[in-house]
Short mmCIF file of C-alpha atoms and ligand atoms in Angstrom, two decimals:
data_model
loop_
_atom_site.label_atom_id
_atom_site.label_comp_id
_atom_site.label_asym_id
_atom_site.label_seq_id
_atom_site.Cartn_x
_atom_site.Cartn_y
_atom_site.Cartn_z
CA UNK H 201 -15.71 16.67 5.03
CA UNK H 202 -14.05 14.40 2.60
CA UNK H 203 -10.50 13.04 2.36
CA UNK H 204 -8.88 13.35 -1.12
CA UNK H 205 -5.61 11.27 -1.39
CA UNK H 206 -3.48 11.90 -4.51
CA UNK H 207 -0.88 9.33 -5.19
CA UNK H 208 2.67 9.99 -6.75
CA UNK H 209 1.44 9.12 -10.17
CA UNK H 210 -1.05 11.98 -10.05
CA UNK H 211 1.67 14.47 -8.87
CA UNK H 212 4.29 13.60 -11.28
CA UNK H 213 4.44 16.64 -13.46
CA UNK H 214 3.50 20.42 -13.24
CA UNK H 215 0.48 19.70 -15.54
CA UNK H 216 -0.76 16.85 -13.34
CA UNK H 217 -0.70 19.16 -10.34
CA UNK H 218 -2.59 21.74 -12.17
CA UNK H 219 -5.14 19.02 -13.05
CA UNK H 220 -5.36 17.92 -9.29
CA UNK H 221 -5.95 21.69 -8.46
CA UNK H 222 -9.01 21.62 -10.85
CA UNK H 223 -10.37 18.49 -9.37
CA UNK H 224 -10.10 19.85 -5.79
CA UNK H 225 -11.66 23.17 -6.83
CA UNK H 226 -14.76 21.22 -8.21
CA UNK H 227 -15.08 19.64 -4.83
CA UNK H 228 -14.15 22.63 -2.50
CA UNK H 229 -17.76 22.76 -1.19
CA UNK H 230 -17.25 19.22 0.28
CA UNK H 231 -14.67 20.56 2.66
CA UNK H 232 -11.60 18.51 1.39
CA UNK H 233 -8.59 17.46 3.37
CA UNK H 234 -5.80 16.32 0.91
CA UNK H 235 -3.43 13.72 1.70
CA UNK H 236 -0.58 13.49 -0.65
CA UNK H 237 2.37 11.14 -1.71
CA UNK H 238 5.66 12.37 -2.86
CA UNK H 239 6.00 13.14 -6.65
CA UNK H 240 6.19 10.10 -8.80
CA UNK H 241 9.75 8.56 -8.51
CA UNK H 242 11.00 10.59 -5.67
CA UNK H 243 10.51 7.77 -2.87
CA UNK H 244 12.17 5.21 -5.05
CA UNK H 245 15.14 7.82 -5.71
CA UNK H 246 15.37 8.49 -1.83
CA UNK H 247 15.42 4.70 -1.08
CA UNK H 248 18.40 4.48 -3.60
CA UNK H 249 20.16 7.35 -1.96
CA UNK H 250 19.77 5.75 1.49
CA UNK H 251 21.36 2.59 -0.01
CA UNK H 252 24.41 4.30 -1.60
CA UNK H 253 25.12 7.15 0.73
CA UNK H 254 27.05 5.04 3.39
CA UNK H 255 29.33 3.80 0.62
CA UNK H 256 30.22 7.51 -0.40
CA UNK H 257 27.56 8.57 -3.06
CA UNK H 258 26.07 11.74 -1.73
CA UNK H 259 24.77 12.96 -5.08
CA UNK H 260 21.16 14.24 -4.57
CA UNK H 261 21.08 16.28 -7.80
CA UNK H 262 18.48 14.07 -9.39
CA UNK H 263 16.00 14.60 -6.49
CA UNK H 264 16.83 18.25 -6.19
CA UNK H 265 16.55 18.89 -9.83
CA UNK H 266 13.11 17.21 -10.06
CA UNK H 267 11.75 19.46 -7.37
CA UNK H 268 13.30 22.43 -9.14
CA UNK H 269 11.64 21.66 -12.36
CA UNK H 270 8.39 21.28 -10.45
CA UNK H 271 8.72 24.65 -8.97
CA UNK H 272 9.68 26.13 -12.32
CA UNK H 273 6.82 24.56 -14.17
CA UNK H 274 4.30 25.85 -11.74
CA UNK H 275 5.78 29.37 -11.48
CA UNK H 276 6.63 29.14 -7.84
CA UNK H 277 9.70 30.68 -6.01
CA UNK H 278 12.76 28.66 -6.81
CA UNK H 279 13.71 28.66 -3.15
CA UNK H 280 10.40 27.40 -1.76
CA UNK H 281 11.88 23.94 -0.80
CA UNK H 282 15.47 25.03 0.04
CA UNK H 283 14.93 24.21 3.77
CA UNK H 284 13.86 20.68 3.10
CA UNK H 285 16.17 19.84 0.33
CA UNK H 286 19.04 21.40 2.32
CA UNK H 287 18.33 19.23 5.33
CA UNK H 288 17.98 16.25 2.96
CA UNK H 289 21.54 16.82 1.54
CA UNK H 290 22.87 17.29 5.10
CA UNK H 291 21.36 14.03 6.19
CA UNK H 292 22.90 12.10 3.27
CA UNK H 293 26.22 13.64 3.92
CA UNK H 294 25.90 12.55 7.48
CA UNK H 295 25.15 8.97 6.34
CA UNK H 296 28.41 9.13 4.32
CA UNK H 297 30.35 10.37 7.29
CA UNK H 298 29.25 7.59 9.58
CA UNK H 299 29.25 5.00 6.72
CA UNK H 300 25.79 3.92 7.84
CA UNK H 301 22.02 4.50 7.28
CA UNK H 302 20.13 3.41 10.21
CA UNK H 303 16.46 2.33 9.68
CA UNK H 304 15.65 5.58 11.63
CA UNK H 305 17.82 7.65 9.27
CA UNK H 306 16.37 6.05 6.19
CA UNK H 307 12.79 6.89 7.34
CA UNK H 308 13.81 10.42 7.99
CA UNK H 309 15.34 10.52 4.47
CA UNK H 310 12.16 9.26 2.91
CA UNK H 311 10.07 11.77 4.74
CA UNK H 312 11.40 14.64 2.51
CA UNK H 313 9.43 13.30 -0.50
CA UNK H 314 6.12 13.98 1.12
CA UNK H 315 7.22 16.94 2.83
CA UNK H 316 8.11 18.58 -0.39
CA UNK H 317 5.16 17.57 -2.41
CA UNK H 318 2.81 18.84 0.24
CA UNK H 319 4.40 22.18 0.12
CA UNK H 320 4.53 22.46 -3.62
CA UNK H 321 0.67 21.69 -3.74
CA UNK H 322 -0.21 24.20 -0.95
CA UNK H 323 1.94 26.91 -2.59
CA UNK H 324 0.37 26.41 -6.05
CA UNK H 325 -3.16 26.50 -4.64
CA UNK H 326 -2.43 29.67 -2.89
CA UNK H 327 -0.95 31.11 -6.06
CA UNK H 328 -4.09 30.21 -7.85
CA UNK H 329 -6.19 32.05 -5.19
CA UNK H 330 -7.41 28.85 -3.27
CA UNK H 331 -6.15 29.20 0.42
CA UNK H 332 -4.32 26.03 1.40
CA UNK H 333 -1.63 25.09 4.03
CA UNK H 334 0.87 22.23 3.95
CA UNK H 335 0.59 19.98 7.07
CA UNK H 336 3.20 17.51 8.23
CA UNK H 337 1.23 14.55 9.55
CA UNK H 338 3.76 13.97 12.32
CA UNK H 339 3.21 17.61 13.50
CA UNK H 340 -0.65 17.11 13.83
CA UNK H 341 -0.56 13.88 15.84
CA UNK H 342 -0.20 10.82 13.57
CA UNK H 343 1.64 8.70 16.17
CA UNK H 344 3.18 5.31 15.43
CA UNK H 345 5.39 2.68 17.05
CA UNK H 346 9.14 2.77 16.31
CA UNK H 347 9.01 -0.01 13.62
CA UNK H 348 10.96 2.00 11.03
CA UNK H 349 9.98 1.24 7.45
CA UNK H 350 6.62 -0.19 8.44
CA UNK H 351 5.47 1.55 11.53
CA UNK H 352 2.14 1.01 12.85
CA UNK H 353 -0.17 3.72 14.07
CA UNK H 354 -0.96 4.00 17.74
CA UNK H 355 -4.58 4.88 18.59
CA UNK H 356 -5.69 8.60 18.08
CA UNK H 357 -7.13 10.25 21.24
CA UNK H 358 -8.58 13.09 19.53
CA UNK H 359 -5.42 15.04 19.02
CA UNK H 360 -5.61 14.94 15.24
CA UNK H 361 -8.98 16.53 15.11
CA UNK H 362 -8.00 19.14 17.72
CA UNK H 363 -4.82 20.15 15.78
CA UNK H 364 -6.32 20.09 12.31
CA UNK H 365 -8.65 22.81 13.62
CA UNK H 366 -5.98 25.44 13.50
CA UNK H 367 -5.03 24.84 9.80
CA UNK H 368 -5.95 27.71 7.49
CA UNK H 369 -7.67 26.86 4.18
CA UNK H 370 -7.33 23.43 2.39
CA UNK H 371 -5.01 21.18 4.57
CA UNK H 372 -2.50 19.48 2.36
CA UNK H 373 -1.40 16.63 4.63
CA UNK H 374 1.79 14.53 4.09
CA UNK H 375 0.99 10.81 3.48
CA UNK H 376 3.11 7.98 4.48
CA UNK H 377 4.60 9.76 7.51
CA UNK H 378 4.17 9.56 11.44
CA UNK H 379 6.25 10.08 14.46
CA UNK H 380 7.05 7.63 17.29
CA UNK H 381 6.97 8.22 21.11
CA UNK H 382 10.66 9.52 20.94
CA UNK H 383 9.90 12.15 18.46
CA UNK H 384 11.40 10.26 15.59
CA UNK H 385 9.79 10.58 11.98
CA UNK H 386 8.54 7.01 10.81
CA UNK H 387 7.04 5.60 7.52
CA UNK H 388 4.06 3.36 7.14
CA UNK H 389 5.56 1.07 4.57
CA UNK H 390 5.63 1.55 0.80
CA UNK H 391 2.50 2.75 -0.75
CA UNK H 392 1.48 3.99 2.79
CA UNK H 393 -0.33 7.26 1.91
CA UNK H 394 -3.39 5.30 1.23
CA UNK H 395 -3.31 4.15 4.88
CA UNK H 396 -2.60 7.71 5.97
CA UNK H 397 -5.69 8.92 4.01
CA UNK H 398 -7.78 6.17 5.96
CA UNK H 399 -6.28 7.18 9.29
CA UNK H 400 -7.13 10.91 8.82
CA UNK H 401 -10.62 9.85 7.33
CA UNK H 402 -11.27 7.99 10.67
CA UNK H 403 -9.74 10.76 12.99
CA UNK H 404 -11.82 13.55 11.23
CA UNK H 405 -15.04 11.51 10.76
CA UNK H 406 -14.91 11.93 7.05
CA UNK H 407 -18.03 11.20 4.98
CA UNK H 408 -15.97 9.61 2.29
CA UNK H 409 -12.27 8.68 1.72
CA UNK H 410 -11.16 9.28 -1.91
CA UNK H 411 -8.07 7.65 -3.37
CA UNK H 412 -7.22 9.44 -6.53
CA UNK H 413 -4.95 7.41 -8.77
CA UNK H 414 -4.15 6.77 -12.50
CA UNK H 415 -6.57 4.08 -13.34
CA UNK H 416 -10.48 4.06 -13.45
CA UNK H 417 -10.82 2.43 -10.06
CA UNK H 418 -10.18 -1.04 -8.76
CA UNK H 419 -9.76 -3.17 -11.68
CA UNK H 420 -10.67 -6.91 -12.24
CA UNK H 421 -7.06 -7.64 -12.43
CA UNK H 422 -3.72 -5.78 -12.63
CA UNK H 423 -4.04 -3.72 -16.03
CA UNK H 424 -0.29 -3.92 -16.44
CA UNK H 425 -0.54 -7.63 -16.67
CA UNK H 426 -3.81 -8.31 -18.24
CA UNK H 427 -5.64 -6.82 -21.27
CA UNK H 428 -9.37 -6.15 -21.05
CA UNK H 429 -9.57 -5.41 -17.38
CA UNK H 430 -12.60 -3.40 -16.19
CA UNK H 431 -13.25 -1.16 -13.13
CA UNK H 432 -15.23 -2.83 -10.51
CA UNK H 433 -18.19 -0.52 -9.59
CA UNK H 434 -18.83 -1.59 -5.97
CA UNK H 435 -16.89 -3.81 -3.39
CA UNK H 436 -17.44 -4.67 0.11
CA UNK H 437 -14.78 -3.83 2.80
CA UNK H 438 -14.17 -7.50 3.16
CA UNK H 439 -13.44 -7.99 -0.55
CA UNK H 440 -11.36 -4.95 -0.83
CA UNK H 441 -9.15 -6.13 2.20
CA UNK H 442 -8.50 -9.39 0.60
CA UNK H 443 -7.91 -7.77 -2.64
CA UNK H 444 -5.30 -5.35 -1.22
CA UNK H 445 -3.65 -7.83 1.12
CA UNK H 446 -3.18 -10.38 -1.71
CA UNK H 447 -1.47 -8.02 -4.04
CA UNK H 448 -3.92 -5.66 -5.53
CA UNK H 449 -1.42 -2.89 -5.75
CA UNK H 450 -3.98 -0.14 -6.04
CA UNK H 451 -4.65 0.06 -2.23
CA UNK H 452 -2.18 -0.30 0.71
CA UNK H 453 -3.41 -3.51 2.64
CA UNK H 454 -4.15 -1.46 5.91
CA UNK H 455 -6.31 1.10 4.11
CA UNK H 456 -9.69 -0.59 4.82
CA UNK H 457 -9.40 -1.09 8.56
CA UNK H 458 -9.72 2.53 9.72
CA UNK H 459 -12.47 3.05 7.26
CA UNK H 460 -14.40 -0.16 8.25
CA UNK H 461 -14.16 0.90 11.91
CA UNK H 462 -16.32 4.01 11.22
CA UNK H 463 -18.17 2.58 8.08
CA UNK H 464 -16.71 5.33 5.88
CA UNK H 465 -16.95 4.43 2.15
CA UNK H 466 -13.75 4.49 0.28
CA UNK H 467 -13.84 5.57 -3.24
CA UNK H 468 -11.01 4.88 -5.88
CA UNK H 469 -10.96 7.44 -8.69
CA UNK H 470 -8.88 8.44 -11.76
CA UNK H 471 -7.28 11.87 -11.81
CA UNK H 472 -7.13 11.60 -15.73
CA UNK H 473 -10.72 10.65 -15.91
CA UNK H 474 -12.28 12.57 -13.01
CA UNK H 475 -16.00 12.27 -14.01
CA UNK H 476 -15.83 8.50 -14.05
CA UNK H 477 -17.66 7.05 -10.95
CA UNK H 478 -14.64 4.78 -10.07
CA UNK H 479 -14.99 2.03 -7.56
CA UNK H 480 -16.84 2.47 -4.21
CA UNK H 481 -16.10 0.24 -1.34
CA UNK H 482 -18.79 -0.15 1.12
CA UNK H 483 -19.41 -1.90 4.41
CA UNK H 484 -22.12 -4.27 2.93
CA UNK H 485 -21.67 -6.70 0.24
CA UNK H 486 -23.74 -6.12 -2.81
CA UNK H 487 -24.57 -8.79 -5.36
CA UNK H 488 -23.17 -8.25 -8.80
CA UNK H 489 -23.14 -9.87 -12.14
CA UNK H 490 -21.05 -12.83 -10.89
CA UNK H 491 -19.56 -14.34 -7.85
CA UNK H 492 -15.87 -13.37 -8.65
CA UNK H 493 -14.82 -9.66 -8.22
CA UNK H 494 -11.17 -9.70 -9.06
CA UNK H 495 -8.13 -11.86 -9.70
CA UNK H 496 -5.14 -10.47 -8.02
CA UNK H 497 -1.47 -11.73 -7.52
CA UNK H 498 1.42 -11.08 -5.25
CA UNK H 499 4.97 -11.77 -6.84
CA UNK H 500 7.97 -13.41 -5.33
CA UNK H 501 6.84 -15.29 -2.42
CA UNK H 502 8.59 -18.12 -0.61
CA UNK H 503 7.07 -21.57 0.04
CA UNK H 504 8.17 -22.95 3.47
CA UNK H 505 7.63 -26.54 4.02
CA UNK H 506 7.88 -28.18 7.37
CA UNK H 507 7.71 -31.94 7.74
CA UNK H 508 7.70 -33.28 11.30
CA UNK H 509 6.49 -37.00 11.64
CA UNK H 510 6.85 -36.89 15.34
CA UNK H 511 4.27 -34.35 15.54
CA UNK H 512 1.66 -36.74 14.48
CA UNK H 513 -1.32 -36.47 16.82
CA UNK H 514 0.32 -34.12 19.05
CA UNK H 515 -1.37 -30.88 20.05
CA UNK H 516 0.24 -27.51 20.11
CA UNK H 517 2.15 -28.00 16.72
CA UNK H 518 0.69 -25.04 14.94
CA UNK H 519 1.07 -22.89 17.90
CA UNK H 520 4.71 -23.53 18.04
CA UNK H 521 5.12 -22.89 14.37
CA UNK H 522 3.24 -19.59 14.55
CA UNK H 523 5.22 -18.66 17.64
CA UNK H 524 8.46 -18.88 15.66
CA UNK H 525 6.92 -16.82 12.97
CA UNK H 526 5.88 -14.17 15.32
CA UNK H 527 9.28 -13.95 16.83
CA UNK H 528 10.77 -13.41 13.54
CA UNK H 529 8.07 -11.02 12.35
CA UNK H 530 7.19 -13.27 9.49
CA UNK H 531 3.74 -12.73 7.94
CA UNK H 532 2.27 -15.78 6.88
CA UNK H 533 -0.14 -15.27 4.02
CA UNK H 534 -1.51 -18.80 3.26
CA UNK H 535 -1.15 -22.12 5.06
CA UNK H 536 -1.95 -25.61 4.24
CA UNK H 537 -1.51 -28.49 6.76
CA UNK H 538 -1.64 -32.19 7.04
CA UNK H 539 -1.15 -34.16 10.18
CA UNK H 540 2.64 -34.32 9.80
CA UNK H 541 3.39 -31.38 7.49
CA UNK H 542 2.78 -27.60 7.15
CA UNK H 543 3.22 -25.42 4.04
CA UNK H 544 3.10 -21.70 4.32
CA UNK H 545 4.04 -18.73 2.25
CA UNK H 546 6.02 -15.66 3.37
CA UNK H 547 7.24 -12.55 1.47
CA UNK H 548 9.98 -11.20 3.64
CA UNK H 549 13.09 -12.64 2.29
CA UNK H 550 15.30 -10.73 4.73
CA UNK H 551 13.83 -12.54 7.83
CA UNK H 552 13.68 -16.00 6.15
CA UNK H 553 17.09 -17.56 7.05
CA UNK H 554 16.73 -17.02 10.70
CA UNK H 555 13.11 -18.02 10.69
CA UNK H 556 13.90 -21.19 9.03
CA UNK H 557 16.92 -21.97 11.30
CA UNK H 558 14.65 -21.77 14.35
CA UNK H 559 11.87 -23.76 12.53
CA UNK H 560 14.27 -26.54 12.08
CA UNK H 561 14.02 -27.40 15.85
CA UNK H 562 10.46 -28.67 14.98
CA UNK H 563 11.22 -30.72 11.77
CA UNK H 564 12.74 -30.84 8.36
CA UNK H 565 12.48 -27.40 6.67
CA UNK H 566 12.74 -26.68 2.95
CA UNK H 567 12.24 -23.43 1.13
CA UNK H 568 11.27 -22.91 -2.43
CA UNK H 569 11.66 -19.41 -3.97
CA UNK H 570 10.41 -17.92 -7.21
CA UNK H 571 6.67 -18.62 -6.36
CA UNK H 572 3.63 -16.27 -6.67
CA UNK H 573 0.30 -16.15 -5.02
CA UNK H 574 -2.83 -15.96 -6.93
CA UNK H 575 -6.09 -14.85 -5.20
CA UNK H 576 -9.46 -15.11 -6.63
CA UNK H 577 -11.60 -12.66 -4.71
CA UNK H 578 -15.32 -12.30 -4.29
CA UNK H 579 -17.79 -12.65 -1.49
CA UNK H 580 -20.08 -14.26 -3.88
CA UNK H 581 -17.83 -17.29 -4.00
CA UNK H 582 -19.46 -18.42 -0.61
CA UNK H 583 -22.96 -18.87 -2.32
CA UNK H 584 -22.03 -20.41 -5.58
CA UNK H 585 -21.13 -23.96 -6.12
CA UNK H 586 -18.15 -25.09 -8.12
CA UNK H 587 -15.99 -22.01 -8.18
CA UNK H 588 -12.89 -23.87 -7.06
CA UNK H 589 -13.33 -26.51 -9.67
CA UNK H 590 -13.61 -23.72 -12.37
CA UNK H 591 -10.51 -22.20 -10.92
CA UNK H 592 -8.55 -25.36 -10.98
CA UNK H 593 -10.00 -26.59 -14.16
CA UNK H 594 -9.12 -23.25 -16.09
CA UNK H 595 -5.50 -23.40 -14.55
CA UNK H 596 -5.11 -27.17 -15.58
CA UNK H 597 -6.09 -26.18 -19.11
CA UNK H 598 -3.60 -23.38 -19.26
CA UNK H 599 -0.94 -25.77 -18.21
CA UNK H 600 -0.35 -24.17 -14.95
CA UNK H 601 0.74 -26.42 -12.18
CA UNK H 602 -0.81 -25.42 -8.67
CA UNK H 603 1.57 -26.06 -5.71
CA UNK H 604 -0.81 -25.00 -2.83
CA UNK H 605 -4.64 -24.23 -2.60
CA UNK H 606 -6.48 -22.70 0.21
CA UNK H 607 -10.06 -21.69 0.68
CA UNK H 608 -11.38 -20.72 4.06
CA UNK H 609 -14.77 -21.43 5.23
CA UNK H 610 -15.72 -17.86 5.00
CA UNK H 611 -14.88 -18.03 1.24
CA UNK H 612 -14.12 -14.51 0.44
CA UNK H 613 -11.24 -15.76 -1.74
CA UNK H 614 -9.45 -18.77 -3.04
CA UNK H 615 -5.75 -18.53 -2.72
CA UNK H 616 -3.39 -20.58 -4.91
CA UNK H 617 0.45 -20.79 -5.03
CA UNK H 618 2.11 -21.23 -8.46
CA UNK H 619 5.50 -20.84 -9.89
CA UNK H 620 6.52 -17.21 -10.67
CA UNK H 621 7.08 -17.96 -14.25
CA UNK H 622 3.35 -18.89 -14.68
CA UNK H 623 1.83 -15.69 -13.28
CA UNK H 624 1.04 -13.99 -16.38
CA UNK H 625 -0.46 -17.15 -18.01
CA UNK H 626 -2.47 -17.83 -14.84
CA UNK H 627 -3.94 -14.51 -14.18
CA UNK H 628 -4.86 -14.10 -17.97
CA UNK H 629 -6.60 -17.40 -18.06
CA UNK H 630 -8.62 -16.89 -14.80
CA UNK H 631 -9.53 -13.24 -15.93
CA UNK H 632 -10.88 -14.56 -19.27
CA UNK H 633 -12.80 -17.34 -17.60
CA UNK H 634 -14.45 -15.26 -15.14
CA UNK H 635 -14.71 -11.86 -16.97
P1 ADP X 17 -0.59 5.80 -6.68
O1 ADP X 17 0.65 6.62 -7.04
O2 ADP X 17 -1.80 6.65 -7.16
O3 ADP X 17 -0.56 5.48 -5.31
P2 ADP X 17 -0.08 3.13 -7.40
O4 ADP X 17 1.03 2.96 -8.54
O5 ADP X 17 0.45 2.92 -6.01
O6 ADP X 17 -0.71 4.64 -7.72
O7 ADP X 17 -1.33 2.18 -7.63
C1 ADP X 17 -1.96 2.40 -9.04
C2 ADP X 17 -1.46 1.24 -9.77
O8 ADP X 17 -1.82 0.02 -9.39
C3 ADP X 17 -2.19 1.34 -11.24
O9 ADP X 17 -1.57 2.23 -12.12
C4 ADP X 17 -2.26 -0.24 -11.77
O10 ADP X 17 -1.22 -0.42 -12.64
C5 ADP X 17 -1.82 -1.01 -10.49
N1 ADP X 17 -2.67 -1.98 -10.18
C6 ADP X 17 -2.41 -3.29 -9.81
N2 ADP X 17 -3.47 -4.12 -9.62
C7 ADP X 17 -4.55 -3.28 -9.68
C8 ADP X 17 -5.98 -3.61 -9.63
N3 ADP X 17 -6.50 -4.75 -9.41
N4 ADP X 17 -6.85 -2.38 -9.97
C9 ADP X 17 -6.23 -1.21 -10.14
N5 ADP X 17 -4.82 -0.97 -10.30
C10 ADP X 17 -3.99 -2.02 -9.98
N1 LIG X 18 5.63 7.84 -1.37
C1 LIG X 18 5.39 6.66 -0.70
C2 LIG X 18 5.80 5.52 -1.67
O1 LIG X 18 6.16 5.56 -2.86
C3 LIG X 18 4.18 6.49 -0.17
C4 LIG X 18 2.99 6.45 -1.19
O2 LIG X 18 3.17 6.73 -2.47
O3 LIG X 18 2.12 6.02 -0.90
O4 LIG X 18 5.80 4.34 -1.32
MG1 MG X 19 0.09 3.84 -4.09
#
């Protein structure tokens, strides 16, 4: 069987859902299991609702109308989603009553996006004569921890494959959602449906995990920032993880792991151009035309500097620093150290003040915001001389000041920190140099 994951951008209008139906029909002999995101814009609207409801704004008409337009456009019964949309409105009123939206409540609220879209798709498929059933991932065994907003899955013991056996027709599974040990609905973090697709692919031993989106595959840079980007025909799991982790927004960073565990190829495809081969991500690295595969970037990161002269020649300093990061759940993306100082980047502004407060016990701390991370990705970098020199030379020529540089000995990437204002200039300069 194959997993076909459709993102919100591919489910934004009745016409795009009709298009998705044609794409699935053409592949029905491959035994597809669908994993779907909420319709485009719905998760953002739900996030906003969760923010304003405690202050008294319980208006959910924008979200309700969007779903009603979808039902009308597809000629589906107008009351198809009454139960879900009703529960959603009740929850929002509850948030207003208690003047609070807990992390648990916010995840429950977000879940209605995917719960609705899966039902719309399944109903439309049935109306068209292709048997399908909407499946809530949390009902068939996608279990997670209780870290609301960015929950992590707990290992599957075969329950998913057992439960999926009872589904009639093409399963249309909600992406993004799981359930914790206490029975609460959780979400896997923004863009988490890619991750769901990989988790289901792993659990069901899929022969391929297809991520259907609105571009021709993984591109050589963010097409919204750079003109003339091209789809990358093949990438290794290692390259794709680096790309996703360091900002390539086309894939959720955790997507690759469950695929890698079972060596399942991941293919990124375009719903608006279904015959295009897209990008295939494979276990092994394949030589390509050049050493660099892509230039990716991550906006709005913080540079944290810790200077600690007394640490000179003492062991255990880094362990202490990372112990503090661990305690505050700060993911450090990139580090550069000298004997007496350490510079790191972090992207979670909410945890930063308390992190820095504790860090101050180890030395002088300063934080600089408005920075960005640029990452030059390619396994070929390891076998080619002088890539770092080309990167730095290109940026110098473009007048971009590099604050931090990091290149591991494994060399799947070169990471750089620059000022946020320079991102467009830097990515474009590097993209024209390497492509
Ligand atoms: P979906 O709704 O299908 O999950 P997303 O918006 O999450 O879609 O991701 C697809 C978008 O990611 C593309 O429209 C593109 O603008 C953006 N993107 C950023 N970087 C890249 C990249 N390197 N390759 C492809 N797309 C990228
Ligand atoms: N709907 C969720 C989001 O917008 C998950 C996803 O689309 O992958 O973040
Ligand atoms: Mg996405």
